[in-house]
PDB file of C-alpha atoms in Angstrom:
ATOM      1  CA  MET A1361       0.096  -0.074   0.020  1.00 86.00           C
ATOM      2  CA  ASN A1362       1.353   3.225  -0.923  1.00 90.00           C
ATOM      3  CA  PRO A1363       0.772   6.166   1.533  1.00 96.00           C
ATOM      4  CA  GLN A1364       0.783   8.840  -1.216  1.00 96.00           C
ATOM      5  CA  VAL A1365      -1.825   6.975  -3.378  1.00 95.00           C
ATOM      6  CA  VAL A1366      -4.059   6.580  -0.108  1.00 97.00           C
ATOM      7  CA  GLU A1367      -3.771  10.230   0.374  1.00 97.00           C
ATOM      8  CA  TYR A1368      -4.467  11.198  -3.202  1.00 96.00           C
ATOM      9  CA  TYR A1369      -7.629   9.040  -3.149  1.00 95.00           C
ATOM     10  CA  GLU A1370      -8.953  10.303   0.147  1.00 96.00           C
ATOM     11  CA  SER A1371      -8.647  14.048  -1.500  1.00 96.00           C
ATOM     12  CA  LEU A1372     -10.418  12.609  -4.451  1.00 94.00           C
ATOM     13  CA  PHE A1373     -13.055  11.053  -2.459  1.00 94.00           C
ATOM     14  CA  LYS A1374     -13.754  14.186  -0.420  1.00 93.00           C
ATOM     15  CA  PHE A1375     -13.702  16.401  -3.616  1.00 93.00           C
ATOM     16  CA  GLU A1376     -16.129  14.170  -5.432  1.00 90.00           C
ATOM     17  CA  ILE A1377     -18.568  14.110  -2.172  1.00 88.00           C
ATOM     18  CA  MET A1378     -18.731  17.819  -2.242  1.00 89.00           C
ATOM     19  CA  GLN A1379     -19.110  18.195  -6.186  1.00 91.00           C
ATOM     20  CA  GLU A1380     -21.567  15.404  -6.826  1.00 83.00           C
ATOM     21  CA  PRO A1381     -23.077  13.703  -3.581  1.00 79.00           C
ATOM     22  CA  LYS A1382     -23.192  10.163  -4.678  1.00 82.00           C
ATOM     23  CA  PRO A1383     -22.703   7.042  -2.425  1.00 88.00           C
ATOM     24  CA  LEU A1384     -19.111   6.621  -1.390  1.00 88.00           C
ATOM     25  CA  LYS A1385     -19.108   3.007  -1.867  1.00 90.00           C
ATOM     26  CA  GLU A1386     -20.173   3.508  -5.622  1.00 92.00           C
ATOM     27  CA  LEU A1387     -16.960   5.825  -5.840  1.00 91.00           C
ATOM     28  CA  VAL A1388     -14.853   3.230  -4.445  1.00 94.00           C
ATOM     29  CA  GLU A1389     -16.202   0.374  -7.041  1.00 95.00           C
ATOM     30  CA  GLN A1390     -15.631   2.765  -9.593  1.00 94.00           C
ATOM     31  CA  TYR A1391     -12.127   3.773  -8.856  1.00 94.00           C
ATOM     32  CA  VAL A1392     -11.124   0.089  -8.021  1.00 95.00           C
ATOM     33  CA  GLY A1393     -12.630  -0.659 -11.710  1.00 95.00           C
ATOM     34  CA  HIS A1394     -10.405   1.813 -13.211  1.00 94.00           C
ATOM     35  CA  ASP A1395      -7.338   1.197 -10.960  1.00 93.00           C
ATOM     36  CA  ALA A1396      -7.162  -2.334  -9.788  1.00 92.00           C
ATOM     37  CA  THR A1397      -3.389  -2.288  -8.990  1.00 94.00           C
ATOM     38  CA  HIS A1398      -4.184   0.215  -6.087  1.00 95.00           C
ATOM     39  CA  GLU A1399      -7.138  -1.435  -4.654  1.00 96.00           C
ATOM     40  CA  GLN A1400      -5.592  -1.860  -1.025  1.00 97.00           C
ATOM     41  CA  SER A1401      -4.757   1.904  -1.147  1.00 96.00           C
ATOM     42  CA  ILE A1402      -8.237   2.694  -2.548  1.00 96.00           C
ATOM     43  CA  LEU A1403      -9.815   0.682   0.220  1.00 96.00           C
ATOM     44  CA  ALA A1404      -7.634   2.262   2.801  1.00 97.00           C
ATOM     45  CA  ALA A1405      -8.495   5.733   1.594  1.00 97.00           C
ATOM     46  CA  TYR A1406     -12.160   4.861   1.773  1.00 96.00           C
ATOM     47  CA  ALA A1407     -11.725   3.739   5.343  1.00 96.00           C
ATOM     48  CA  ASN A1408      -9.944   6.795   6.433  1.00 96.00           C
ATOM     49  CA  VAL A1409     -12.794   9.040   4.773  1.00 95.00           C
ATOM     50  CA  LEU A1410     -15.483   7.049   6.353  1.00 92.00           C
ATOM     51  CA  LYS A1411     -13.792   7.370   9.927  1.00 94.00           C
ATOM     52  CA  GLU A1412     -13.825  11.191   9.248  1.00 91.00           C
ATOM     53  CA  LEU A1413     -17.415  11.392   8.024  1.00 87.00           C
ATOM     54  CA  ILE A1414     -18.552   9.198  11.056  1.00 90.00           C
ATOM     55  CA  GLY A1415     -16.502  11.367  13.469  1.00 80.00           C
TER      56      GLY A1415
END
């Protein structure tokens, strides 16, 4: 897992949520579909953003 990729996807998720409210899980599936080599980093970013949103 690459910390820079995790950070990139965290920022991307936050940006996407603000621009076009769509389910975060749907975004994760979309990004994993486009970038399967970074699947673990994307899932880590998802978990981090989810924790942030929940508090």
